[in-house]
Short mmCIF file of C-alpha atoms and ligand atoms in Angstrom, two decimals:
data_model
loop_
_atom_site.label_atom_id
_atom_site.label_comp_id
_atom_site.label_asym_id
_atom_site.label_seq_id
_atom_site.Cartn_x
_atom_site.Cartn_y
_atom_site.Cartn_z
CA MET J 10 71.10 -102.86 13.32
CA THR J 11 68.18 -100.46 12.93
CA ILE J 12 70.45 -97.51 13.60
CA LEU J 13 72.90 -98.77 10.99
CA ALA J 14 70.10 -99.20 8.45
CA LEU J 15 68.81 -95.72 9.21
CA ALA J 16 72.29 -94.23 8.84
CA LEU J 17 72.75 -96.02 5.55
CA ALA J 18 69.36 -94.81 4.32
CA ALA J 19 70.27 -91.25 5.36
CA ILE J 20 73.55 -91.42 3.45
CA LEU J 21 71.85 -92.81 0.35
CA LEU J 22 69.21 -90.09 0.57
CA LEU J 23 71.93 -87.45 0.88
CA TRP J 24 73.81 -88.80 -2.15
CA THR J 25 70.60 -89.01 -4.17
CA SER J 26 69.82 -85.37 -3.33
CA VAL J 27 73.29 -84.26 -4.43
CA LEU J 28 72.97 -86.23 -7.69
CA LEU J 29 69.49 -84.82 -8.33
CA ALA J 30 70.62 -81.26 -7.62
CA PHE J 31 73.25 -81.62 -10.34
CA ALA J 32 71.19 -83.83 -12.65
CA THR J 33 71.46 -81.55 -15.70
CA PRO J 34 75.27 -81.15 -15.88
CA LEU J 35 75.77 -84.79 -14.80
CA ALA J 36 73.49 -86.05 -17.56
CA ALA J 37 75.11 -83.76 -20.16
CA ARG J 38 78.52 -85.24 -19.31
CA TRP J 39 77.11 -88.73 -19.59
CA ARG J 40 75.65 -87.98 -23.04
CA GLU J 41 78.90 -86.39 -24.23
CA PRO J 42 80.68 -88.93 -26.45
CA VAL J 43 83.71 -90.73 -24.99
CA LEU J 44 86.61 -91.18 -27.39
CA ARG J 45 88.37 -94.53 -27.61
CA HIS J 46 91.80 -93.01 -28.24
CA PRO J 47 93.69 -89.87 -27.26
CA VAL J 48 93.22 -87.21 -29.96
CA LEU J 49 95.36 -84.09 -30.28
CA ILE J 50 94.66 -81.08 -32.51
CA ILE J 51 96.74 -77.92 -32.53
CA GLU J 52 94.36 -75.04 -33.18
CA SER J 53 96.15 -72.01 -34.53
CA ASP J 54 94.38 -68.74 -35.30
CA ASP J 55 94.93 -65.52 -37.24
CA TRP J 56 96.71 -66.75 -40.38
CA GLY J 57 96.15 -65.45 -43.89
CA ALA J 58 95.90 -61.79 -44.78
CA GLY J 59 98.51 -59.99 -42.68
CA PRO J 60 102.26 -59.71 -42.25
CA LEU J 61 104.29 -61.24 -45.06
CA ALA J 62 106.62 -62.92 -42.54
CA GLN J 63 103.86 -65.54 -42.18
CA ALA J 64 105.11 -67.25 -45.36
CA ASP J 65 108.37 -68.26 -43.75
CA ALA J 66 106.72 -69.22 -40.46
CA LEU J 67 104.18 -71.43 -42.26
CA THR J 68 106.86 -73.16 -44.31
CA ARG J 69 108.86 -73.97 -41.18
CA LEU J 70 105.74 -75.20 -39.37
CA ASN J 71 104.83 -77.42 -42.31
CA THR J 72 108.30 -79.01 -42.32
CA MET J 73 108.33 -79.51 -38.54
CA LEU J 74 104.80 -80.96 -38.34
CA GLN J 75 105.50 -83.47 -41.09
CA ARG J 76 108.32 -84.91 -38.98
CA ILE J 77 105.95 -85.80 -36.15
CA ARG J 78 103.72 -88.79 -36.83
CA ASP J 79 101.27 -90.85 -34.80
CA ALA J 80 101.31 -94.65 -34.69
CA SER J 81 99.28 -94.86 -37.90
CA GLY J 82 101.76 -92.56 -39.70
CA HIS J 83 99.47 -89.52 -39.76
CA PRO J 84 101.40 -86.26 -39.31
CA ALA J 85 100.59 -83.73 -36.59
CA VAL J 86 97.71 -81.46 -37.60
CA MET J 87 97.56 -77.73 -37.08
CA THR J 88 94.41 -75.86 -37.98
CA LEU J 89 94.85 -72.48 -39.59
CA GLY J 90 92.09 -70.10 -38.53
CA VAL J 91 92.12 -68.00 -41.68
CA LEU J 92 91.54 -64.28 -42.19
CA LEU J 93 90.62 -63.18 -45.69
CA GLU J 94 91.47 -59.49 -45.61
CA VAL J 95 93.26 -56.66 -43.81
CA PRO J 96 92.80 -52.94 -44.45
CA ASP J 97 94.38 -51.46 -47.57
CA GLY J 98 96.18 -48.75 -45.62
CA ALA J 99 97.36 -46.70 -48.59
CA ARG J 100 93.91 -46.49 -50.16
CA ILE J 101 92.23 -45.69 -46.85
CA ALA J 102 94.82 -42.97 -46.21
CA ALA J 103 94.15 -41.53 -49.67
CA THR J 104 90.51 -40.96 -48.68
CA GLY J 105 91.56 -39.19 -45.47
CA CYS J 106 90.22 -42.19 -43.54
CA ALA J 107 86.73 -41.51 -44.89
CA GLU J 108 86.36 -44.79 -46.78
CA TYR J 109 87.31 -48.37 -45.94
CA HIS J 110 89.20 -50.41 -48.53
CA ALA J 111 90.26 -54.03 -48.13
CA LEU J 112 93.47 -55.77 -49.06
CA PRO J 113 92.24 -59.32 -49.77
CA LEU J 114 94.18 -62.54 -49.22
CA ALA J 115 93.77 -63.18 -52.97
CA ASP J 116 95.90 -60.07 -53.71
CA SER J 117 99.24 -60.77 -55.37
CA ARG J 118 101.01 -59.23 -52.35
CA PHE J 119 99.98 -62.37 -50.43
CA ASP J 120 101.14 -64.84 -53.08
CA ALA J 121 103.93 -66.17 -50.85
CA VAL J 122 101.58 -66.62 -47.87
CA ARG J 123 99.03 -68.57 -49.92
CA ALA J 124 101.84 -70.56 -51.53
CA ALA J 125 103.14 -71.50 -48.06
CA ILE J 126 99.69 -72.73 -46.94
CA GLN J 127 98.93 -74.99 -49.90
CA PRO J 128 101.70 -77.61 -49.48
CA GLY J 129 100.75 -77.96 -45.80
CA ILE J 130 97.13 -78.66 -46.79
CA ARG J 131 98.24 -81.24 -49.34
CA ALA J 132 100.49 -82.90 -46.73
CA ASP J 133 97.55 -83.07 -44.24
CA VAL J 134 99.34 -80.96 -41.65
CA PHE J 135 97.38 -77.73 -42.20
CA ALA J 136 93.60 -77.80 -41.84
CA PRO J 137 92.25 -74.37 -42.83
CA GLN J 138 89.09 -73.15 -41.13
CA LEU J 139 87.14 -69.92 -41.27
CA HIS J 140 88.19 -67.33 -38.71
CA GLY J 141 86.57 -64.45 -40.57
CA GLN J 142 86.75 -62.18 -43.58
CA CYS J 143 88.65 -59.91 -41.22
CA HIS J 144 89.45 -59.82 -37.51
CA TYR J 145 87.13 -56.83 -37.01
CA TRP J 146 83.89 -55.32 -38.24
CA PRO J 147 85.08 -52.74 -40.77
CA SER J 148 82.58 -49.97 -40.04
CA ALA J 149 83.27 -50.34 -36.28
CA VAL J 150 87.01 -49.86 -36.81
CA MET J 151 86.33 -46.90 -39.12
CA ALA J 152 84.09 -45.33 -36.46
CA ALA J 153 86.68 -45.94 -33.72
CA ALA J 154 89.38 -44.36 -35.90
CA ARG J 155 87.54 -41.02 -35.85
CA ASP J 156 88.60 -40.29 -32.29
CA ASN J 157 91.37 -42.83 -31.71
CA PRO J 158 94.65 -41.79 -33.40
CA ALA J 159 96.24 -45.22 -32.77
CA VAL J 160 93.40 -46.97 -34.62
CA ARG J 161 93.63 -44.38 -37.42
CA GLU J 162 97.36 -45.04 -37.71
CA TRP J 163 96.73 -48.81 -37.74
CA LEU J 164 94.11 -48.45 -40.50
CA THR J 165 96.31 -46.34 -42.74
CA ALA J 166 99.67 -48.12 -42.28
CA PRO J 167 101.23 -48.98 -45.64
CA GLU J 168 102.30 -52.54 -44.67
CA PRO J 169 99.66 -55.33 -44.32
CA ALA J 170 98.24 -54.89 -40.83
CA THR J 171 98.74 -57.07 -37.78
CA THR J 172 95.25 -57.40 -36.31
CA GLU J 173 96.69 -58.44 -32.96
CA ASP J 174 97.64 -54.75 -32.54
CA LEU J 175 94.03 -53.54 -32.60
CA PRO J 176 92.38 -52.77 -29.23
CA SER J 177 90.93 -56.11 -28.11
CA PRO J 178 87.19 -55.20 -28.31
CA LEU J 179 87.61 -54.14 -31.94
CA GLN J 180 89.03 -57.57 -32.78
CA SER J 181 85.54 -59.08 -32.39
CA ARG J 182 84.03 -59.43 -35.84
CA TRP J 183 80.38 -60.02 -34.99
CA VAL J 184 79.60 -56.95 -32.84
CA ASP J 185 80.06 -53.21 -33.25
CA ALA J 186 82.52 -52.40 -30.44
CA SER J 187 83.31 -48.87 -31.66
CA SER J 188 81.81 -47.80 -28.33
CA LEU J 189 81.30 -49.90 -25.21
CA PRO J 190 79.29 -51.85 -24.34
CA SER J 191 79.17 -53.10 -27.91
CA HIS J 192 76.09 -52.87 -30.09
CA ALA J 193 74.58 -55.85 -31.86
CA LEU J 194 74.78 -56.02 -35.64
CA SER J 195 71.57 -56.52 -37.56
CA PRO J 196 70.86 -60.16 -38.50
CA ASP J 197 70.71 -59.01 -42.13
CA ALA J 198 74.19 -57.50 -41.99
CA ILE J 199 75.49 -60.72 -40.40
CA ARG J 200 73.77 -62.87 -43.04
CA GLN J 201 75.26 -60.88 -45.91
CA ALA J 202 78.75 -60.71 -44.39
CA ALA J 203 78.86 -64.42 -43.58
CA ALA J 204 77.66 -65.39 -47.07
CA ALA J 205 80.23 -63.07 -48.64
CA GLU J 206 83.14 -64.39 -46.57
CA ALA J 207 82.20 -68.01 -47.28
CA ALA J 208 82.27 -67.21 -51.01
CA VAL J 209 85.70 -65.58 -50.67
CA TYR J 210 86.96 -68.55 -48.64
CA GLN J 211 85.74 -70.90 -51.36
CA ALA J 212 87.48 -68.83 -54.05
CA VAL J 213 90.80 -69.01 -52.15
CA PHE J 214 90.69 -72.62 -50.91
CA GLY J 215 88.53 -74.29 -53.55
CA SER J 216 85.88 -75.51 -51.11
CA ALA J 217 83.35 -73.96 -48.75
CA PRO J 218 84.41 -73.57 -45.11
CA GLN J 219 83.32 -76.58 -43.04
CA VAL J 220 84.67 -75.48 -39.67
CA ALA J 221 84.48 -71.97 -38.20
CA VAL J 222 85.93 -70.28 -35.15
CA ALA J 223 84.70 -66.78 -34.30
CA THR J 224 87.31 -64.10 -33.67
CA THR J 225 87.70 -63.53 -29.89
CA PHE J 226 84.93 -66.13 -29.39
CA VAL J 227 82.14 -63.55 -29.68
CA TRP J 228 79.26 -64.69 -31.89
CA ASN J 229 75.53 -65.50 -31.77
CA ASP J 230 72.66 -67.51 -33.26
CA ALA J 231 72.46 -65.29 -36.35
CA VAL J 232 76.14 -66.00 -37.11
CA GLU J 233 75.63 -69.74 -36.66
CA ALA J 234 72.57 -69.72 -38.94
CA ALA J 235 74.50 -67.83 -41.61
CA TRP J 236 77.46 -70.18 -41.28
CA ALA J 237 75.12 -73.18 -41.62
CA ARG J 238 73.79 -71.79 -44.91
CA ALA J 239 77.40 -71.37 -46.06
CA GLY J 240 78.23 -75.03 -45.34
CA VAL J 241 79.87 -74.81 -41.90
CA GLU J 242 79.17 -78.05 -40.01
CA ALA J 243 81.42 -77.67 -36.96
CA ILE J 244 82.06 -74.71 -34.66
CA VAL J 245 85.10 -74.45 -32.42
CA THR J 246 84.22 -72.94 -29.03
CA PRO J 247 85.83 -72.40 -25.64
CA GLY J 248 82.81 -74.16 -24.07
CA ARG J 249 80.78 -70.96 -23.76
CA ARG J 250 79.39 -68.39 -26.13
CA ALA J 251 79.89 -64.68 -25.49
CA THR J 252 77.63 -62.43 -27.59
CA CYS J 253 78.90 -58.93 -26.71
CA ARG J 254 81.77 -56.84 -25.40
CA ASN J 255 80.72 -55.46 -22.04
CA ALA J 256 81.31 -51.95 -20.66
CA ALA J 257 84.83 -53.00 -19.62
CA GLY J 258 85.55 -54.28 -23.14
CA GLN J 259 85.58 -57.93 -22.07
CA PRO J 260 83.67 -60.67 -23.92
CA GLY J 261 80.33 -60.85 -22.08
CA CYS J 262 76.59 -61.55 -22.42
CA VAL J 263 77.32 -65.31 -22.29
CA ASP J 264 74.10 -66.96 -23.44
CA ALA J 265 75.16 -70.59 -23.83
CA THR J 266 77.61 -73.18 -22.59
CA MET J 267 78.41 -76.26 -24.59
CA LEU J 268 80.16 -79.61 -24.46
CA THR J 269 81.77 -81.31 -27.44
CA GLY J 270 79.18 -83.03 -29.60
CA GLU J 271 76.28 -80.79 -28.63
CA ARG J 272 74.49 -79.14 -31.54
CA SER J 273 73.87 -75.49 -32.32
CA LEU J 274 70.32 -74.34 -33.11
CA ALA J 275 71.37 -74.36 -36.78
CA GLY J 276 72.54 -77.98 -36.43
CA GLN J 277 76.32 -77.61 -36.31
CA THR J 278 78.45 -79.78 -34.02
CA TYR J 279 80.22 -77.84 -31.30
CA LEU J 280 83.80 -78.70 -30.43
CA VAL J 281 85.51 -77.46 -27.28
CA ARG J 282 89.04 -76.03 -27.31
CA ASP J 283 90.29 -75.53 -23.78
CA VAL J 284 94.04 -76.15 -23.57
CA TYR J 285 96.27 -73.14 -24.17
CA PHE J 286 99.80 -73.11 -25.51
CA GLU J 287 101.36 -69.75 -26.33
CA PRO J 288 105.13 -70.24 -26.03
CA ALA J 289 105.81 -66.53 -26.66
CA LEU J 290 103.83 -65.80 -23.47
CA GLY J 291 106.06 -68.13 -21.47
CA HIS J 292 103.80 -71.20 -21.45
CA VAL J 293 106.11 -73.99 -20.40
CA PRO J 294 106.71 -77.20 -22.31
CA GLN J 295 104.79 -80.14 -20.83
CA ARG J 296 101.63 -78.03 -20.81
CA LEU J 297 100.43 -79.75 -23.95
CA ALA J 298 101.19 -83.28 -22.72
CA ASP J 299 99.50 -82.53 -19.37
CA GLY J 300 96.42 -81.19 -21.17
CA LEU J 301 96.34 -84.22 -23.43
CA GLN J 302 96.53 -86.68 -20.53
CA ALA J 303 93.78 -84.88 -18.62
CA ARG J 304 91.47 -84.77 -21.67
CA THR J 305 92.23 -88.42 -22.41
CA ARG J 306 91.13 -89.42 -18.90
CA GLN J 307 87.91 -87.53 -19.63
CA GLY J 308 87.45 -89.36 -22.94
CA ARG J 309 87.82 -86.07 -24.77
CA ALA J 310 89.93 -84.78 -27.62
CA CYS J 311 92.59 -82.26 -26.67
CA LEU J 312 92.19 -79.10 -28.74
CA VAL J 313 95.10 -76.79 -28.06
CA GLU J 314 94.74 -73.09 -28.74
CA THR J 315 97.71 -71.17 -30.08
CA HIS J 316 98.17 -68.14 -32.35
CA ARG J 317 100.37 -67.04 -35.20
CA PHE J 318 101.97 -64.30 -33.08
CA ASN J 319 104.10 -66.95 -31.36
CA PHE J 320 105.61 -67.93 -34.69
CA LEU J 321 106.12 -64.33 -35.84
CA GLN J 322 107.43 -62.75 -32.62
CA ALA J 323 109.65 -65.64 -31.45
CA PRO J 324 109.77 -68.10 -34.36
CA ASP J 325 112.76 -70.21 -33.32
CA ALA J 326 111.78 -70.62 -29.68
CA SER J 327 108.09 -71.21 -30.46
CA LEU J 328 108.77 -73.80 -33.14
CA ALA J 329 111.23 -75.62 -30.87
CA ALA J 330 108.77 -75.53 -27.95
CA LEU J 331 105.91 -76.88 -30.08
CA GLU J 332 108.08 -79.65 -31.51
CA THR J 333 109.32 -80.68 -28.05
CA ASP J 334 105.78 -80.65 -26.70
CA LEU J 335 104.42 -82.75 -29.55
CA PHE J 336 107.14 -85.37 -29.06
CA THR J 337 106.51 -85.31 -25.30
CA ALA J 338 102.79 -85.83 -25.92
CA LEU J 339 103.51 -88.78 -28.23
CA ALA J 340 105.82 -90.33 -25.64
CA ALA J 341 103.18 -89.87 -22.92
CA CYS J 342 100.35 -91.28 -25.08
CA PRO J 343 101.80 -93.56 -27.78
CA GLU J 344 98.29 -94.46 -28.99
CA LEU J 345 97.65 -90.77 -29.68
CA ARG J 346 95.95 -89.81 -32.96
CA PHE J 347 96.42 -86.60 -34.88
CA ALA J 348 93.23 -85.53 -36.61
CA SER J 349 91.45 -82.51 -38.01
CA PRO J 350 88.45 -80.91 -36.28
CA LEU J 351 86.26 -81.95 -39.21
CA GLU J 352 87.24 -85.63 -38.81
CA LEU J 353 86.49 -85.39 -35.10
CA ALA J 354 83.14 -83.65 -35.64
CA ARG J 355 82.06 -86.20 -38.25
CA ALA J 356 83.13 -89.15 -36.10
CA ILE J 357 80.96 -87.71 -33.33
CA GLN J 358 78.03 -86.94 -35.66
CA HIS J 359 78.04 -90.49 -37.02
CA ARG J 360 78.89 -92.16 -33.70
CA ASP J 361 81.72 -93.87 -35.57
CA PRO J 362 82.51 -97.03 -33.57
CA ALA J 363 86.20 -96.71 -34.49
CA TRP J 364 86.27 -93.44 -32.53
CA ILE J 365 83.44 -93.55 -29.99
CA GLU J 366 83.52 -95.79 -26.91
CA THR J 367 80.42 -97.88 -26.27
CA ARG J 368 81.60 -100.12 -23.39
CA LEU J 369 80.09 -99.23 -20.03
CA MET J 370 83.12 -99.23 -17.74
CA PRO J 371 85.38 -96.94 -19.84
CA ARG J 372 82.39 -94.61 -20.29
CA LEU J 373 81.83 -94.53 -16.51
CA ALA J 374 85.51 -93.77 -15.87
CA ALA J 375 85.48 -90.89 -18.39
CA TRP J 376 82.23 -89.57 -16.91
CA ARG J 377 83.72 -89.65 -13.43
CA ALA J 378 86.79 -87.72 -14.66
CA ARG J 379 84.51 -85.01 -16.10
CA LEU J 380 82.62 -84.32 -12.90
CA ASP J 381 85.22 -82.23 -11.07
CA GLU J 382 84.72 -79.41 -13.57
CA ILE J 383 81.09 -78.91 -12.50
CA PRO J 384 81.01 -75.84 -10.25
CA ARG J 385 80.37 -76.78 -6.56
CA PHE J 386 79.81 -80.46 -7.36
CA ARG J 387 83.32 -81.49 -6.36
CA ARG J 388 83.03 -79.83 -2.96
CA LEU J 389 79.55 -81.17 -2.23
CA SER J 390 80.45 -84.68 -3.30
CA ARG J 391 83.42 -84.60 -0.91
CA LEU J 392 81.43 -83.18 1.99
CA SER J 393 78.65 -85.74 1.50
CA GLY J 394 81.01 -88.69 1.02
CA LEU J 395 79.66 -89.27 -2.48
CA ALA J 396 83.21 -88.78 -3.76
CA LEU J 397 84.10 -92.25 -2.38
CA PRO J 398 81.81 -94.38 -4.57
CA LEU J 399 82.55 -92.05 -7.50
CA ALA J 400 86.29 -92.59 -7.03
CA TRP J 401 85.65 -96.33 -6.99
CA LEU J 402 83.82 -95.95 -10.32
CA GLY J 403 86.91 -94.32 -11.82
CA ARG J 404 89.21 -97.05 -10.49
CA ALA J 405 86.97 -100.00 -11.30
CA ALA J 406 87.08 -99.14 -14.98
ZN1 ZN G 522 91.92 -64.54 -33.79
#
């Protein structure tokens, strides 16, 4: 009996040590709100100033998304991460590449693109959000063009540019990646640029940006503070914040990780986008439904990242794949809700009881489903046997 009691005490001590060692990430996942219903948001970046073929792609997306409705009748929502300018190639070429000139989204050449966005906004299928004035830092691209003929050619092309063709490091707006590792921009330059792009966004869309997503997910506190002043209340993230391009050109200098519902220093609500669906890259159907079911078990919304290039490079196949996937997701989770990131962020901010779970057992089950993502915790909980009572927690709910 004594031996049994001692063994039991040893096991409990072991489990307590494991839980204490991981107290911070465990507690963060307990504090993270648990959603009552599955929520799906298609997050689509890079729209706006750019190739004119976007107009047709957007019109087809609008029509397709309106056909797909959740149980309450709300159509599927796709965010449009919007870009507000590309280079004016002809004018830059006329200066011998000595001066930068912008071709803004408000230019009449983009009339058809803007006209294709508006009906989607009115129909609640497009939710525009700020991606950036441009998908680069202009003076960095100008500097890179001095000794990179491909960048020079890109900057001076007569047709509206496709920013996806720029070397990846230069696609980061909030650092100077003209040489690597990148150099930080001054907080003053960031403040001015963010205020200017928010004003342009407001002029085009009639309201200040409320949600922002940094190009290539490279940004910092100064950007968040400037966005807050401009009215941005939610920031879409991949769950971590990179603040530079490292010597290899990759996003680096990660200075923060975040869970949905956590707040930035400037007070914005972070959202996490971590399911990826790029049909033009061969991502198979079912990916979206699988991601949705996994996030639903975790009590999380499923934010699916995709990009306009799918709908420009392979429009028929990408549209068909997205439609199939959305119907598959609805069949897998009939209680699914389509929503915009702003609705989600506000429901979390206000702890809206229609969205946020308060009952203990469903919260425990969601918490249990979140734990496997904590580095090393899964292995240690298995080795120590702690996985057994945790699995029971998941089942009991
Ligand atoms: Zn982008």
